[in-house]
Coordinates of C-alpha atoms in Angstrom, one line a residue:
M1 CA 77.3 95.3 95.9
Y2 CA 80.3 97.4 95.0
A3 CA 82.2 97.1 91.9
E4 CA 85.2 96.0 93.5
E5 CA 83.3 93.2 95.5
R6 CA 81.7 91.7 92.6
R7 CA 84.8 91.7 90.4
R8 CA 86.6 90.1 93.2
Q9 CA 84.0 87.3 93.2
I10 CA 84.2 86.9 89.2
A11 CA 87.8 86.7 89.5
S12 CA 87.5 83.8 92.0
L13 CA 84.8 82.2 89.9
T14 CA 86.9 82.3 86.8
A15 CA 90.2 80.9 88.5
V16 CA 88.2 78.0 90.1
E17 CA 85.8 77.0 87.2
G18 CA 88.2 78.0 84.5
R19 CA 85.4 79.8 82.5
V20 CA 82.6 82.2 83.0
N21 CA 79.7 83.7 80.7
V22 CA 78.4 87.0 80.6
T23 CA 74.9 86.0 80.7
E24 CA 75.3 83.5 83.8
L25 CA 77.4 86.4 85.7
A26 CA 74.7 88.9 84.8
Q27 CA 72.0 86.7 86.3
K28 CA 74.0 85.8 89.6
F29 CA 75.0 89.4 90.3
G30 CA 71.5 91.0 89.3
V31 CA 73.5 93.3 86.9
T32 CA 73.3 94.2 83.1
A33 CA 75.6 92.2 80.6
E34 CA 77.0 95.2 79.9
T35 CA 78.1 95.9 83.5
I36 CA 79.5 92.5 83.6
R37 CA 81.7 93.2 80.1
R38 CA 82.8 96.3 81.7
D39 CA 84.1 94.2 84.6
L40 CA 85.5 91.5 82.5
A41 CA 87.4 94.2 80.6
A42 CA 89.0 95.8 83.8
L43 CA 90.0 92.4 85.2
N44 CA 91.7 91.4 82.0
R45 CA 93.7 94.9 82.0
D46 CA 94.7 94.0 85.6
G47 CA 96.0 90.2 83.9
V48 CA 93.7 88.5 86.6
I49 CA 91.6 87.0 83.6
Q50 CA 91.9 86.3 80.0
R51 CA 88.7 87.9 77.9
V52 CA 87.2 85.8 75.3
H53 CA 84.1 86.0 73.3
G54 CA 81.1 85.6 75.6
G55 CA 82.8 85.8 78.8
A56 CA 86.3 85.1 80.2
V57 CA 88.7 82.2 80.9
A58 CA 91.3 81.9 83.7
S59 CA 94.9 82.9 83.0
Q60 CA 97.1 80.3 82.0
S61 CA 100.3 81.7 83.2
Y62 CA 101.7 82.3 86.5
L63 CA 100.7 85.5 88.4
T64 CA 103.7 88.0 89.3
T65 CA 101.9 91.2 89.7
E66 CA 102.1 92.8 93.2
F67 CA 100.3 95.8 94.3
P68 CA 101.3 98.4 96.8
L69 CA 100.2 97.9 100.7
D70 CA 98.1 101.0 100.2
T71 CA 96.4 99.8 97.3
R72 CA 96.0 96.1 98.8
F73 CA 94.7 97.7 102.0
R74 CA 91.6 99.3 100.2
S75 CA 91.0 95.9 98.3
A76 CA 88.2 93.6 99.8
S77 CA 88.5 95.4 103.0
S78 CA 85.4 94.2 104.5
A79 CA 86.2 90.4 103.8
K80 CA 89.8 90.8 105.4
S81 CA 88.1 92.3 108.7
A82 CA 85.9 89.5 108.7
I83 CA 88.5 87.0 108.1
A84 CA 91.0 88.3 110.8
R85 CA 87.8 88.3 113.5
A86 CA 87.4 84.6 112.8
A87 CA 91.0 84.2 113.2
L88 CA 90.9 85.1 116.7
A89 CA 89.6 81.5 117.5
F90 CA 92.7 80.0 116.6
L91 CA 94.8 82.4 119.0
P92 CA 96.7 80.5 121.9
D93 CA 94.5 79.5 124.7
H94 CA 97.2 80.1 127.3
P95 CA 99.2 83.2 128.4
E96 CA 102.7 82.1 127.4
G97 CA 101.8 81.4 123.8
G98 CA 103.8 82.0 120.8
I99 CA 102.6 83.4 117.8
F100 CA 104.1 84.0 114.1
L101 CA 102.5 86.9 112.1
D102 CA 103.5 86.9 108.4
S103 CA 103.3 89.9 106.4
G104 CA 100.1 90.9 104.4
T105 CA 96.9 93.4 104.9
T106 CA 94.7 90.5 106.2
I107 CA 97.4 89.7 109.0
H108 CA 97.7 93.2 109.6
A109 CA 94.0 93.6 110.4
L110 CA 94.5 90.3 112.8
A111 CA 97.2 92.1 114.4
S112 CA 95.4 95.2 115.1
I113 CA 92.9 92.9 117.2
I114 CA 95.4 90.9 118.6
A115 CA 97.0 94.3 120.3
T116 CA 93.6 94.6 122.5
H117 CA 93.6 91.0 123.7
P118 CA 93.9 90.7 127.2
H119 CA 96.5 87.9 126.7
A120 CA 98.4 89.7 124.2
P121 CA 100.8 91.3 126.9
S122 CA 102.4 88.0 127.6
W123 CA 102.3 86.3 124.2
Q124 CA 105.5 86.0 122.5
I125 CA 104.8 87.4 118.9
V126 CA 107.2 87.3 116.0
T127 CA 106.7 89.0 112.8
N128 CA 108.6 90.0 109.5
S129 CA 106.1 92.8 108.9
I130 CA 107.4 96.2 109.6
P131 CA 103.9 97.9 109.9
I132 CA 102.7 95.0 112.2
A133 CA 105.7 95.4 114.5
L134 CA 105.1 99.1 114.8
D135 CA 101.4 98.9 115.4
L136 CA 102.0 96.0 118.2
S137 CA 104.7 98.2 119.8
A138 CA 102.5 101.1 119.9
A139 CA 100.1 99.1 121.9
Q140 CA 102.9 98.5 124.4
L141 CA 103.3 95.1 124.1
P142 CA 106.6 94.1 125.6
H143 CA 107.4 90.6 123.8
V144 CA 107.4 91.7 119.9
Q145 CA 110.0 90.2 118.0
L146 CA 110.5 91.8 114.4
L147 CA 112.7 89.7 112.1
G148 CA 116.1 91.5 111.1
G149 CA 117.2 91.4 107.5
S150 CA 116.5 93.3 104.1
V151 CA 113.0 95.0 103.4
R152 CA 111.0 94.5 100.5
A153 CA 109.8 98.2 99.7
I154 CA 106.7 97.0 98.1
T155 CA 105.4 94.8 100.9
Q156 CA 107.5 96.4 103.8
A157 CA 108.4 92.8 105.1
V158 CA 111.7 91.8 106.2
V159 CA 113.4 89.0 104.2
G160 CA 116.8 87.4 103.7
P161 CA 119.1 84.9 105.3
T162 CA 119.4 87.0 108.7
A163 CA 115.7 86.4 109.1
L164 CA 115.9 82.8 108.3
R165 CA 118.8 81.9 110.6
S166 CA 116.5 83.6 113.2
L167 CA 113.2 81.8 112.4
A168 CA 115.2 78.5 112.3
L169 CA 115.6 78.6 116.3
L170 CA 112.1 79.6 116.9
R171 CA 109.0 77.8 117.4
A172 CA 105.3 79.1 117.7
D173 CA 101.9 77.6 118.9
V174 CA 100.1 79.0 115.8
A175 CA 101.5 80.7 112.5
F176 CA 98.8 83.0 110.8
I177 CA 99.9 83.1 107.0
G178 CA 99.0 85.3 104.4
T179 CA 99.3 84.2 100.6
N180 CA 98.7 85.6 97.1
A181 CA 97.1 82.8 95.8
L182 CA 96.0 79.1 96.8
S183 CA 95.1 76.4 94.5
V184 CA 94.6 72.6 95.2
E185 CA 97.4 71.7 92.9
H186 CA 99.9 73.9 94.0
G187 CA 99.4 74.8 97.4
L188 CA 100.3 78.3 98.8
S189 CA 102.5 80.7 96.5
T190 CA 103.3 84.2 96.3
A191 CA 105.4 86.5 93.8
D192 CA 108.7 86.6 95.5
A193 CA 111.5 83.8 96.4
Q194 CA 112.7 85.6 99.6
E195 CA 109.2 86.3 101.1
A196 CA 108.4 82.5 100.2
A197 CA 111.3 81.5 102.1
I198 CA 109.9 83.3 105.4
K199 CA 106.5 82.1 104.9
S200 CA 107.7 78.6 104.6
A201 CA 110.1 78.5 107.4
M202 CA 107.1 80.1 109.5
V203 CA 104.9 77.1 108.4
T204 CA 107.5 74.5 109.2
N205 CA 108.1 75.7 112.7
A206 CA 104.5 76.4 114.0
R207 CA 102.4 73.6 115.7
T208 CA 99.1 75.0 113.8
V209 CA 99.3 76.7 110.5
V210 CA 96.0 79.0 109.7
V211 CA 96.1 80.7 106.5
L212 CA 94.0 83.9 106.0
C213 CA 93.1 84.4 102.3
D214 CA 90.3 86.1 100.9
S215 CA 88.1 84.4 98.0
S216 CA 89.8 86.4 95.3
K217 CA 93.0 84.3 95.7
L218 CA 91.3 81.0 95.5
G219 CA 92.0 79.1 92.3
N220 CA 95.0 81.0 91.4
D221 CA 98.9 80.6 91.2
Y222 CA 101.5 82.8 91.7
L223 CA 105.2 82.0 90.4
V224 CA 106.6 80.9 93.8
S225 CA 104.9 77.9 95.9
F226 CA 106.1 78.1 99.6
A227 CA 103.7 75.3 101.2
P228 CA 101.6 72.5 99.9
L229 CA 98.0 72.0 101.5
D230 CA 99.3 69.1 103.3
D231 CA 100.9 71.5 105.6
V232 CA 97.8 73.8 106.3
D233 CA 95.5 73.0 109.3
V234 CA 93.0 75.7 108.5
V235 CA 91.8 77.9 105.8
I236 CA 89.9 81.0 106.7
T237 CA 88.3 82.8 103.8
D238 CA 85.0 84.8 103.0
D239 CA 81.5 83.7 102.1
A240 CA 82.3 84.3 98.3
A241 CA 84.3 81.3 97.7
P242 CA 83.3 79.0 95.2
Q243 CA 81.7 75.6 96.9
S244 CA 83.8 73.5 94.3
I245 CA 87.3 74.8 95.8
L246 CA 85.7 74.3 99.4
D247 CA 85.0 70.8 98.9
E248 CA 88.4 70.1 97.6
L249 CA 90.3 71.7 100.3
A250 CA 88.2 69.7 102.7
Q251 CA 88.9 66.7 100.9
H252 CA 92.8 67.2 101.8
G253 CA 92.1 67.5 105.7
V254 CA 91.9 71.2 105.6
E255 CA 89.5 72.8 108.1
V256 CA 87.7 75.8 106.1
I257 CA 86.0 78.5 107.9
L258 CA 83.8 81.0 106.1
A259 CA 84.2 84.5 107.8
G260 CA 80.7 85.2 109.0
G261 CA 79.2 81.8 107.7
E262 CA 79.9 78.0 108.7
T263 CA 82.9 75.6 109.1
T264 CA 83.5 73.0 106.6
P265 CA 84.3 70.0 108.1
S266 CA 87.7 68.3 107.2

């Protein structure tokens, strides 16, 4: 297992369990205690966890850090690809279907697969992501709508009142939503209020809401909540997700799918 993947799993475990122990983590991942200490030090520098004697505890503050798209594309790339493939099961089953595609790197991975789907030329696809809109238009899909408005440079997502006014008039069979964090207490959250407003509008105006979320985001909270778990139908994550939070999601009536794994019944 690469260090990046191990650290992603450690971050998820810490967020969900509240505290992790160096010795137990070394046994779990089959590495030395010194390797785990380096992992914890790196996560502490990034503000993901708080280093304490013998291990680490979850960060007590709401997260605000955002990373550029190129950094996010490199993070957990195999998990994101698996999640995107699992999401194909929730595409509209009829040619005239409507789809909302939120911004985000996991949603972008899904969009790349959608571009080759036999029904894609007839689907109505709405997105606020400039990279996704460019990729889908390059695939010669005729019914791709990019929302108008202001552009957030760090995410290349379109936001603002113009985009919200357009979304208020639109409906979709399914919304594929990305999130910076997911917790049982606060639902879905992100760093920016304007992006949160777009995500919330997509959730509100879609018949089915499918959240694509790798396990490093589980148990965390960002500054702006945009949807409670009651508004979510499906969460697709990877098989590094802690069982405790999967059980809690199922208790809230959310269908949980582990990419490459099994479905947790709601």
